[in-house]
mmCIF file of C-alpha atoms in Angstrom:
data_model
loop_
_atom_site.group_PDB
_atom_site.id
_atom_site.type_symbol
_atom_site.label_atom_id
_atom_site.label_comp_id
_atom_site.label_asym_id
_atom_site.label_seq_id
_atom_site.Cartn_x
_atom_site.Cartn_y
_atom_site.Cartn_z
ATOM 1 C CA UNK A 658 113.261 101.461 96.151
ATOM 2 C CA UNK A 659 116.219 102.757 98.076
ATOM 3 C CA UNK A 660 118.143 100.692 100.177
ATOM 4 C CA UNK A 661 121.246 101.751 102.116
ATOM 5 C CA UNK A 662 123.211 100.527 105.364
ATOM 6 C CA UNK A 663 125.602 103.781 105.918
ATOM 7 C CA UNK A 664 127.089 103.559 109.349
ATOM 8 C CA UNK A 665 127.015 106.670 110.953
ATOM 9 C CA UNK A 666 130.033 106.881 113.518
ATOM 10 C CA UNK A 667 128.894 107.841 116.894
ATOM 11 C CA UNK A 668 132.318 108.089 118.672
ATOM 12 C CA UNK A 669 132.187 110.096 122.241
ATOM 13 C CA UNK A 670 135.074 111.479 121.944
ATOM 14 C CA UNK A 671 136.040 112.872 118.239
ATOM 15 C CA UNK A 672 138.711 115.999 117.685
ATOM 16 C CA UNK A 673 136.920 118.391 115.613
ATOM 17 C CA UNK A 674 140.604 120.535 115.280
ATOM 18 C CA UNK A 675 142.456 120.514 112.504
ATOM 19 C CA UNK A 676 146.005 118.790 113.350
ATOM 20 C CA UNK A 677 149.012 118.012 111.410
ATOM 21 C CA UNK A 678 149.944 114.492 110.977
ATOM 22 C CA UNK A 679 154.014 113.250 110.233
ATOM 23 C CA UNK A 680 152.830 110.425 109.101
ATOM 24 C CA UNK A 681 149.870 108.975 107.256
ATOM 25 C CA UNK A 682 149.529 106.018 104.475
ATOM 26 C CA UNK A 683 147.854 107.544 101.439
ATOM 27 C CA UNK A 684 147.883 111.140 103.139
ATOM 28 C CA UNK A 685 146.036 113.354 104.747
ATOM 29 C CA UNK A 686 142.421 114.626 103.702
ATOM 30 C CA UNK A 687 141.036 117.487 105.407
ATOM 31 C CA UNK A 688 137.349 117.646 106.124
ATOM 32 C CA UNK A 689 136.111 121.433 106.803
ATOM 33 C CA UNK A 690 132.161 121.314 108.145
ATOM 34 C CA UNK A 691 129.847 124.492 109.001
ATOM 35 C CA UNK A 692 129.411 123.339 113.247
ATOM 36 C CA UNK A 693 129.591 120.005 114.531
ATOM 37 C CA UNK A 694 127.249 121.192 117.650
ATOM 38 C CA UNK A 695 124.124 120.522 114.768
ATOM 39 C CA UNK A 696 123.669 116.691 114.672
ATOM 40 C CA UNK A 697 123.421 116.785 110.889
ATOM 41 C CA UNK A 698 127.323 118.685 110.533
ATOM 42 C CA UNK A 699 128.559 116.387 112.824
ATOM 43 C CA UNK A 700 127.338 113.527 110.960
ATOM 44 C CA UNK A 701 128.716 115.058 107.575
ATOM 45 C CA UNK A 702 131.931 115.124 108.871
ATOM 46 C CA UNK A 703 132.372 112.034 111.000
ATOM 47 C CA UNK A 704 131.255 109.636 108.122
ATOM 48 C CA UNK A 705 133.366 111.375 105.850
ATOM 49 C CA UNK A 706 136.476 111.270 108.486
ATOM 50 C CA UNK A 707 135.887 107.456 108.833
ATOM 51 C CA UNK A 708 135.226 106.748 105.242
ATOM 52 C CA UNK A 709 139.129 108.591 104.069
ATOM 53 C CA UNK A 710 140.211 106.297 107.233
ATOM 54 C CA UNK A 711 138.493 102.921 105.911
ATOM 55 C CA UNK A 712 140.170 103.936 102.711
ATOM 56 C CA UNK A 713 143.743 104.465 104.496
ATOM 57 C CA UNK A 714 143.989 108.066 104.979
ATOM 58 C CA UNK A 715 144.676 109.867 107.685
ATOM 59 C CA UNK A 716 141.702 112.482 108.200
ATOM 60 C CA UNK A 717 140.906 115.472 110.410
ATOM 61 C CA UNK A 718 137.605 117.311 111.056
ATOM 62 C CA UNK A 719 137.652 121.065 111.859
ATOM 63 C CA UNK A 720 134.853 123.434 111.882
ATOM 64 C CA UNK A 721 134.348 127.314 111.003
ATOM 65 C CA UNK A 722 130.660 127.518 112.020
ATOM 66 C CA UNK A 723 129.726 129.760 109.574
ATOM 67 C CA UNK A 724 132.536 132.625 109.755
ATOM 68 C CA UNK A 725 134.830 133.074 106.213
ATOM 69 C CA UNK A 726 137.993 134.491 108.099
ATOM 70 C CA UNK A 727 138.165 130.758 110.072
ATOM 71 C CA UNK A 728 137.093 129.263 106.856
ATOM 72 C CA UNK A 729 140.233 130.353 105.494
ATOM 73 C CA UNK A 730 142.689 130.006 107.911
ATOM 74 C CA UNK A 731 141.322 125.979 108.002
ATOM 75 C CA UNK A 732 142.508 126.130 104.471
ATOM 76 C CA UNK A 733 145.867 127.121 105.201
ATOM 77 C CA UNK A 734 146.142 124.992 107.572
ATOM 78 C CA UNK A 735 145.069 122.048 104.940
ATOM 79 C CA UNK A 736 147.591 123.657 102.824
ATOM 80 C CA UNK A 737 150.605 123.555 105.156
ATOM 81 C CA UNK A 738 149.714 120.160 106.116
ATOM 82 C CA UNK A 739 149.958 119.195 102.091
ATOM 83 C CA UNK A 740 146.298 117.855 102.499
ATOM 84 C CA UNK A 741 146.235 115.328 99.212
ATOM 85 C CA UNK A 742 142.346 117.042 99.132
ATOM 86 C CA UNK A 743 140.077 118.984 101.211
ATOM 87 C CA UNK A 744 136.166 118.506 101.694
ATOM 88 C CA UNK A 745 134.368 121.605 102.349
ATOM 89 C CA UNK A 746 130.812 122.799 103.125
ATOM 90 C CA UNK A 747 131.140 126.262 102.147
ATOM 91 C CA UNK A 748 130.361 129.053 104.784
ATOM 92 C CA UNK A 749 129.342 131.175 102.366
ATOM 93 C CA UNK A 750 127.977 130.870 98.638
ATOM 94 C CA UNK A 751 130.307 133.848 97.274
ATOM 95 C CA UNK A 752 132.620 134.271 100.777
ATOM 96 C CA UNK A 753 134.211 130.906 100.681
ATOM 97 C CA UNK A 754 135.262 131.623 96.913
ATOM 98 C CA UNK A 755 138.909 132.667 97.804
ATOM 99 C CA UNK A 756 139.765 130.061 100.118
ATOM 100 C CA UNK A 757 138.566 127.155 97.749
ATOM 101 C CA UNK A 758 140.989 129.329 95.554
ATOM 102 C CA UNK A 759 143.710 129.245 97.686
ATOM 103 C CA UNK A 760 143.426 125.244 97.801
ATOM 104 C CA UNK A 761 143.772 125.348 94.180
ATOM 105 C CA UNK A 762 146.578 127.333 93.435
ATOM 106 C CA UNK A 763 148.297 124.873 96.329
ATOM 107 C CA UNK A 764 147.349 121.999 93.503
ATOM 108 C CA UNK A 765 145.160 120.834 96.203
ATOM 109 C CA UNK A 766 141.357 119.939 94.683
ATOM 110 C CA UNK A 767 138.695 120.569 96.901
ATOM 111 C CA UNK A 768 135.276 118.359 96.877
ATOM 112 C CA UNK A 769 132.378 120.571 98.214
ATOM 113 C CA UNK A 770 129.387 118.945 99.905
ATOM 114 C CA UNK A 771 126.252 120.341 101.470
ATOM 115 C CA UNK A 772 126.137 123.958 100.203
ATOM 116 C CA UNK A 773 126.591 125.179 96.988
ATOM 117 C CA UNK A 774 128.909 128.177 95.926
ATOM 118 C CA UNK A 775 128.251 130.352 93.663
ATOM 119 C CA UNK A 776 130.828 129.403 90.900
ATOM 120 C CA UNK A 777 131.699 126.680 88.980
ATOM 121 C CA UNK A 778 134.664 125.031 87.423
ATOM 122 C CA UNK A 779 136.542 125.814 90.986
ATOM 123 C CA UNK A 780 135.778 122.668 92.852
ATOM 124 C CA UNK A 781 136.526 119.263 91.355
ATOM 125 C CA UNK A 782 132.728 118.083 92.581
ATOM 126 C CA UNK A 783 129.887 119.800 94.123
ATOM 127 C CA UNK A 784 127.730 116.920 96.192
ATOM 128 C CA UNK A 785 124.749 118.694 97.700
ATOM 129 C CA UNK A 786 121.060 117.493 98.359
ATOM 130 C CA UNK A 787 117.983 117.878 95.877
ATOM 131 C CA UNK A 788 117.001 120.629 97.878
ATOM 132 C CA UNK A 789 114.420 122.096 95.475
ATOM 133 C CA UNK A 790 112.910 118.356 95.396
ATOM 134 C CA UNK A 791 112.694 118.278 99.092
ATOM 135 C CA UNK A 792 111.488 121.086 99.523
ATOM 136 C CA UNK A 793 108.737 120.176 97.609
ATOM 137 C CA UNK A 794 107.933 116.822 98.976
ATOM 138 C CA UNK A 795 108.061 118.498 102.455
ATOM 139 C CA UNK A 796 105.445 121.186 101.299
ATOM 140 C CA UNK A 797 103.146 118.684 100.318
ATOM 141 C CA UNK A 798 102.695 117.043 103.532
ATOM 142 C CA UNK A 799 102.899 120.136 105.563
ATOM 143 C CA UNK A 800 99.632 121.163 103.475
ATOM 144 C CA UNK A 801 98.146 117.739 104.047
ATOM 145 C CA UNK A 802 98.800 118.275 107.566
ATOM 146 C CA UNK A 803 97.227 121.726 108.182
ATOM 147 C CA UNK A 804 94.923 121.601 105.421
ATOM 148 C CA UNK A 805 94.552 124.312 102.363
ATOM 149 C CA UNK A 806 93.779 127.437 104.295
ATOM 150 C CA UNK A 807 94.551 129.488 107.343
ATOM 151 C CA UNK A 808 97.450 131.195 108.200
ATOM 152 C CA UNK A 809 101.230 130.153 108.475
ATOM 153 C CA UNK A 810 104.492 131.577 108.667
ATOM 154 C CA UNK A 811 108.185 130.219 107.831
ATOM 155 C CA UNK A 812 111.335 129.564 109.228
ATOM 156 C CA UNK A 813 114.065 130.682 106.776
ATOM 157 C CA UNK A 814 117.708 129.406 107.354
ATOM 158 C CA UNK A 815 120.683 131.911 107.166
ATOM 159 C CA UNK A 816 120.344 133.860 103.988
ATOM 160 C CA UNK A 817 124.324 133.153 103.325
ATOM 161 C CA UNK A 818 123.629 129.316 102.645
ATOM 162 C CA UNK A 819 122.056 128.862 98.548
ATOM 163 C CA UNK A 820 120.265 126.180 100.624
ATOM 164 C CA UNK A 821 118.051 128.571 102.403
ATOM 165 C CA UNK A 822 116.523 130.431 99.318
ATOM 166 C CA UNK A 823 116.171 127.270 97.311
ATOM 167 C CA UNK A 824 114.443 125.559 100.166
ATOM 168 C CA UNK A 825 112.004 128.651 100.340
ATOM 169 C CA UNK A 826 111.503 128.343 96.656
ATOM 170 C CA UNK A 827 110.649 124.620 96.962
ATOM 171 C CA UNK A 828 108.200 125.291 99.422
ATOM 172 C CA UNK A 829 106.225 128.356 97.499
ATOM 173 C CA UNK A 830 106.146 126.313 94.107
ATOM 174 C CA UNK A 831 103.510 123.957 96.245
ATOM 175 C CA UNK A 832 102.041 126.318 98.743
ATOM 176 C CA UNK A 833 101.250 128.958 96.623
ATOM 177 C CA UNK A 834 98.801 126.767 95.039
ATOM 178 C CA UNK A 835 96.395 127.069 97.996
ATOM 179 C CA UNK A 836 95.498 130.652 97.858
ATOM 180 C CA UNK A 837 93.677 130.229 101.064
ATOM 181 C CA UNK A 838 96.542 129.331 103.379
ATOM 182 C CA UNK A 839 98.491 133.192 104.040
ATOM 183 C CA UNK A 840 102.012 133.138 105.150
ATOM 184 C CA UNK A 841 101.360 136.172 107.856
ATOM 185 C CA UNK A 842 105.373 135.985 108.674
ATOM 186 C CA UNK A 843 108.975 135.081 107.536
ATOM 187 C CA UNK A 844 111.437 134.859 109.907
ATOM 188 C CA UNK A 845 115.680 134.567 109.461
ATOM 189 C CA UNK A 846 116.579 132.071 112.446
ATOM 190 C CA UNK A 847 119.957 131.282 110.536
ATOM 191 C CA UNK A 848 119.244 127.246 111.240
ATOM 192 C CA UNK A 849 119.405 127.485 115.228
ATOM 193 C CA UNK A 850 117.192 125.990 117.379
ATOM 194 C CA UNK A 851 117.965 128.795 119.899
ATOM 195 C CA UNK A 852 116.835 131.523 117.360
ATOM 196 C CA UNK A 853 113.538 129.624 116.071
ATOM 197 C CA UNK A 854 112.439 129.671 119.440
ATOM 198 C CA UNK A 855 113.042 133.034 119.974
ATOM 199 C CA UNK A 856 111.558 134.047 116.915
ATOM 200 C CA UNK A 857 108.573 131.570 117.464
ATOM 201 C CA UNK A 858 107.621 133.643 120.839
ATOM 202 C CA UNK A 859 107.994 137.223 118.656
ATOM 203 C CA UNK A 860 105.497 135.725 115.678
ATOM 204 C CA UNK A 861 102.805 133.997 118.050
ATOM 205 C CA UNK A 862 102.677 138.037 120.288
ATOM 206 C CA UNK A 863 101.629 139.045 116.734
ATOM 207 C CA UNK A 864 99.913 135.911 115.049
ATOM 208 C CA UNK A 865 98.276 134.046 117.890
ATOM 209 C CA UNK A 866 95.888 132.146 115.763
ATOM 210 C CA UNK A 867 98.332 130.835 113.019
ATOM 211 C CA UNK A 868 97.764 127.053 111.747
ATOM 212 C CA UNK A 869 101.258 126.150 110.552
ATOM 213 C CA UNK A 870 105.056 126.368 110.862
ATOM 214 C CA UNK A 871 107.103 125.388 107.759
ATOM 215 C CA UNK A 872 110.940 125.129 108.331
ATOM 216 C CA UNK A 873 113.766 125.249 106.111
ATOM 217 C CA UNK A 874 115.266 122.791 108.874
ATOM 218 C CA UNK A 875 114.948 120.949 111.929
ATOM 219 C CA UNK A 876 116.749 122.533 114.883
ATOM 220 C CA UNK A 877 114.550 126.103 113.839
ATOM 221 C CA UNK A 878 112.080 124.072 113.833
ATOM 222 C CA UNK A 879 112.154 122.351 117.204
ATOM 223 C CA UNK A 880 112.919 125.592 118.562
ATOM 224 C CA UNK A 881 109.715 126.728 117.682
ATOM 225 C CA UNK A 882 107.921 123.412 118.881
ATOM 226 C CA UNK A 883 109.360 124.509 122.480
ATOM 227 C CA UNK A 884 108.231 128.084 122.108
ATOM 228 C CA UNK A 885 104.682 126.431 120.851
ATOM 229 C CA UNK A 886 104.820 123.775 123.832
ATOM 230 C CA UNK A 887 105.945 126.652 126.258
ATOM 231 C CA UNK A 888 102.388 129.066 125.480
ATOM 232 C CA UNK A 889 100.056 125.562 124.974
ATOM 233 C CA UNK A 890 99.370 126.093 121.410
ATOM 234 C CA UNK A 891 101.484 122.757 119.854
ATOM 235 C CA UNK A 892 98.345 121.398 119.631
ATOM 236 C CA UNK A 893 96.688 123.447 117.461
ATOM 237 C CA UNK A 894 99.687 124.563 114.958
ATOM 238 C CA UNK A 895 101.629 121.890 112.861
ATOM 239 C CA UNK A 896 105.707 122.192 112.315
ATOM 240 C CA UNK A 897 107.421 120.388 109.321
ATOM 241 C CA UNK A 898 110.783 119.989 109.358
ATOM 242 C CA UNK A 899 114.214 119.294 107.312
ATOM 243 C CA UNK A 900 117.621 117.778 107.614
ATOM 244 C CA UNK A 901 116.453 113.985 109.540
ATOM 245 C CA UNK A 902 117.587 114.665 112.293
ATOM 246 C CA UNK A 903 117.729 112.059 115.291
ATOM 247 C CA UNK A 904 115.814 114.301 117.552
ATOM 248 C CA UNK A 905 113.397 115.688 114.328
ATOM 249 C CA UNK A 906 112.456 111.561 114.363
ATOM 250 C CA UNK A 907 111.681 111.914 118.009
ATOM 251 C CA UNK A 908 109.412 114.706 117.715
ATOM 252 C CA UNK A 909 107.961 112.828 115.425
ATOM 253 C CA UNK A 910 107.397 109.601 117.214
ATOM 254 C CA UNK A 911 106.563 112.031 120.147
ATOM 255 C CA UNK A 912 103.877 113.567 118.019
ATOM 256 C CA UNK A 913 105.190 117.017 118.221
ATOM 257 C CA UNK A 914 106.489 117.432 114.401
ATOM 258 C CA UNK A 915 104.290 116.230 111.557
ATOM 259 C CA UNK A 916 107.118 115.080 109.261
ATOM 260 C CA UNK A 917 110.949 115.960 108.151
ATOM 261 C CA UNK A 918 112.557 115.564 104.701
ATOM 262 C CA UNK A 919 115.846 113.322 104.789
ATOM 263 C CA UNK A 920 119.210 114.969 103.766
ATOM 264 C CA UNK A 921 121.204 111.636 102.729
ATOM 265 C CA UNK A 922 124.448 113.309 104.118
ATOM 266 C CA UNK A 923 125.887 110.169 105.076
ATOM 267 C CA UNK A 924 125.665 109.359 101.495
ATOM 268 C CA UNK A 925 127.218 111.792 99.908
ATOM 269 C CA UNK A 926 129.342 112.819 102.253
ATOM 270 C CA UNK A 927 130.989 109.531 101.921
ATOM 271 C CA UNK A 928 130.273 109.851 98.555
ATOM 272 C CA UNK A 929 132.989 112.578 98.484
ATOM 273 C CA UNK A 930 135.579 110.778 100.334
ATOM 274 C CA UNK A 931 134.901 108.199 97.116
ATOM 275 C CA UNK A 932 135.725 111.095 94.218
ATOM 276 C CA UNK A 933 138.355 112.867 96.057
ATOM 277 C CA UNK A 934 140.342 109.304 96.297
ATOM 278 C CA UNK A 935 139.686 108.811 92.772
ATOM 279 C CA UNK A 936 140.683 112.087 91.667
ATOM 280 C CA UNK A 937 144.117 112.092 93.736
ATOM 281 C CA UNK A 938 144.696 108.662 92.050
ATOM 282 C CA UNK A 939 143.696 109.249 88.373
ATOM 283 C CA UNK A 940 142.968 112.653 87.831
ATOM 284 C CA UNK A 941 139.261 112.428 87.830
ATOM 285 C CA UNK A 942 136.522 112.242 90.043
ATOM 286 C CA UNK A 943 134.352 109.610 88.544
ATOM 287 C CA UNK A 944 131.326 111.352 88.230
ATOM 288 C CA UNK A 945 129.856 112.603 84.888
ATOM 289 C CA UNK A 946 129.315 116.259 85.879
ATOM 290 C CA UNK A 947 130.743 118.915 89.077
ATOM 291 C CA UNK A 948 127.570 119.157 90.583
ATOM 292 C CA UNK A 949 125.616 116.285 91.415
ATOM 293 C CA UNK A 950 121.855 116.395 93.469
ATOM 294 C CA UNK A 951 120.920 113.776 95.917
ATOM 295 C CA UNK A 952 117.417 113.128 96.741
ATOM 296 C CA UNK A 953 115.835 113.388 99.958
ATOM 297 C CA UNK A 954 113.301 111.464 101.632
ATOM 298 C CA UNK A 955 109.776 111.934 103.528
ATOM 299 C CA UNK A 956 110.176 110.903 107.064
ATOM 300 C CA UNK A 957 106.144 110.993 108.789
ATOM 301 C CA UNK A 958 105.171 108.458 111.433
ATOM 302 C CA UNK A 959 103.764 106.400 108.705
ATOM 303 C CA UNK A 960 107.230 105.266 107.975
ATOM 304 C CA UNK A 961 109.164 106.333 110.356
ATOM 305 C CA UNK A 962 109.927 102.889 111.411
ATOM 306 C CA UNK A 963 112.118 102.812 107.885
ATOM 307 C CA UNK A 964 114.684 105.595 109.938
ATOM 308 C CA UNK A 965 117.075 103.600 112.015
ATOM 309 C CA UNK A 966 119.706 105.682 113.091
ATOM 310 C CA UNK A 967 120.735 109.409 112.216
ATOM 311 C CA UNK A 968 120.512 110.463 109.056
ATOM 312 C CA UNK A 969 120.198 106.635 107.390
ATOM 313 C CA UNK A 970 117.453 104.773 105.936
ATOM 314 C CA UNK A 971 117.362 100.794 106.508
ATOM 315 C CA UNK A 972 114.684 100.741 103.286
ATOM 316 C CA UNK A 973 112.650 102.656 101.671
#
């Protein structure tokens, strides 16, 4: 069983701007997340923000949605502020490489949750979700939703993010095991809802008849719900999603989605906050290795009644 009571802060009005501070308790940590505008981002970073707080820090969100040159400049700006340790989802697997080396030769250790990059021994700690394991579990219902043949297509998030291809990978490791069901169509809609909608109206002019939608997350895949809802064929096409989010469990409840696989951000970003502390008072993080995987969770209406808030689990 797994049993958690993370409090996800919901305040309405929270900076997302990186700030200096003149004068903080056990000093500043600076908390850089992809874009705050997707519910799951905005979680990452508010629980971590409130966890360095509970633990008397000062802490400031920011936000570089994705582009390397911001990315960096954040990290000067951590610098100049003598950040005691910076948090960072990466923008990039390879791109964000310099900045977290930056950080570094500042003597500043950075903690990176979410996405992977693509070296080691940089970061102190690399917290990310079992991805591959999700993936997996998500697969598995999506095939005992639309059954083991027919034709599908995917929803691939943006090809920068490790998280995309290992997602993809999780998903073929189960679904190619049904050589009935034929993926007619892969789409890039970079983890936007905006873009799997779009996309969504391109692949139904060429595949009216398909069966499924599999999503490496939720906001591409409640675009394509709308698209689906928009040219009356939701009911006759099934979308699985991934990330948890709050409006992923209304689609669900709604009937619209047929499932989404839980990212426990609020657990490891908080997580984070824990090893960075430990690591600016002793040296070490804690943990027994840099990169450590965090399971993820099936969220269908059979147990949806388990999800009570965004991204958190009362039991399961």
């Amino acid at each position: 069983m797994f049993k958690t009571t993370k409090r996800l802060l919901v305040a309405s009005t929270a900076s997302l701007t990186l700030m200096a501070s003149s004068a903080w308790a056990d000093g500043l940590i600076s908390i850089i997340v992809n874009d705050p505008s997707n519910p799951y981002w905005y979680t990452e970073g508010q629980v971590a923000k409130q966890t360095a707080e509970d633990m008397g820090y000062d802490a400031n969100v920011a936000a570089h949605k994705g582009d390397t040159n911001t990315e960096s400049k954040l990290i000067d700006t951590a610098i100049t502020n003598q950040a005691k340790a910076i948090i960072l989802d990466p923008a990039n697997a390879d791109g964000s490489i310099g900045a977290v080396r930056k950080a570094i030769a500042a003597d500043i250790p950075v903690i990176i949750i979410n996405a992977e990059l693509n070296q080691s021994g940089l970061a102190k700690a690399q917290l990310v979700s079992n991805n591959a394991q999700g993936a997996a579990l998500g697969a598995m219902q999506w095939v005992e939703a639309v059954g083991d043949s027919g034709d599908y297509v995917e929803l691939f998030g943006a090809p920068s993010d490790n998280n995309a291809a290992t997602r993809s990978n999780g998903f073929e490791t189960v679904l190619t095991q049904y050589p009935d069901l034929k993926k007619v169509a892969r789409e890039v809609a970079n983890w936007d809802r905006t873009q799997g909608y779009n996309k969504m109206q391109s692949i139904l002019q060429a595949n009216p008849n398909i069966k499924g939608v599999i999503s490496g997350n939720d906001e591409m895949a409640l675009g394509a719900i709308a698209a689906l809802k928009e040219a009356g064929k939701l009911d006759q096409v099934k979308v699985g999603g991934f990330d948890g989010s709050p409006d992923a469990a209304n689609a669900i409840l709604d009937g619209e989605m047929e499932y989404t696989v839980l990212q426990p951000v609020a657990i490891f970003a908080a997580e984070a906050i824990r090893q960075a502390d430990n690591f600016i008072k002793n040296g070490t993080t804690g943990a027994d290795s840099e990169k450590q995987l965090f399971d993820c969770y099936l969220i269908t209406k059979d147990n949806i009644a388990n999800y009570t808030s965004a991204f958190t689990l009362s039991e399961y």
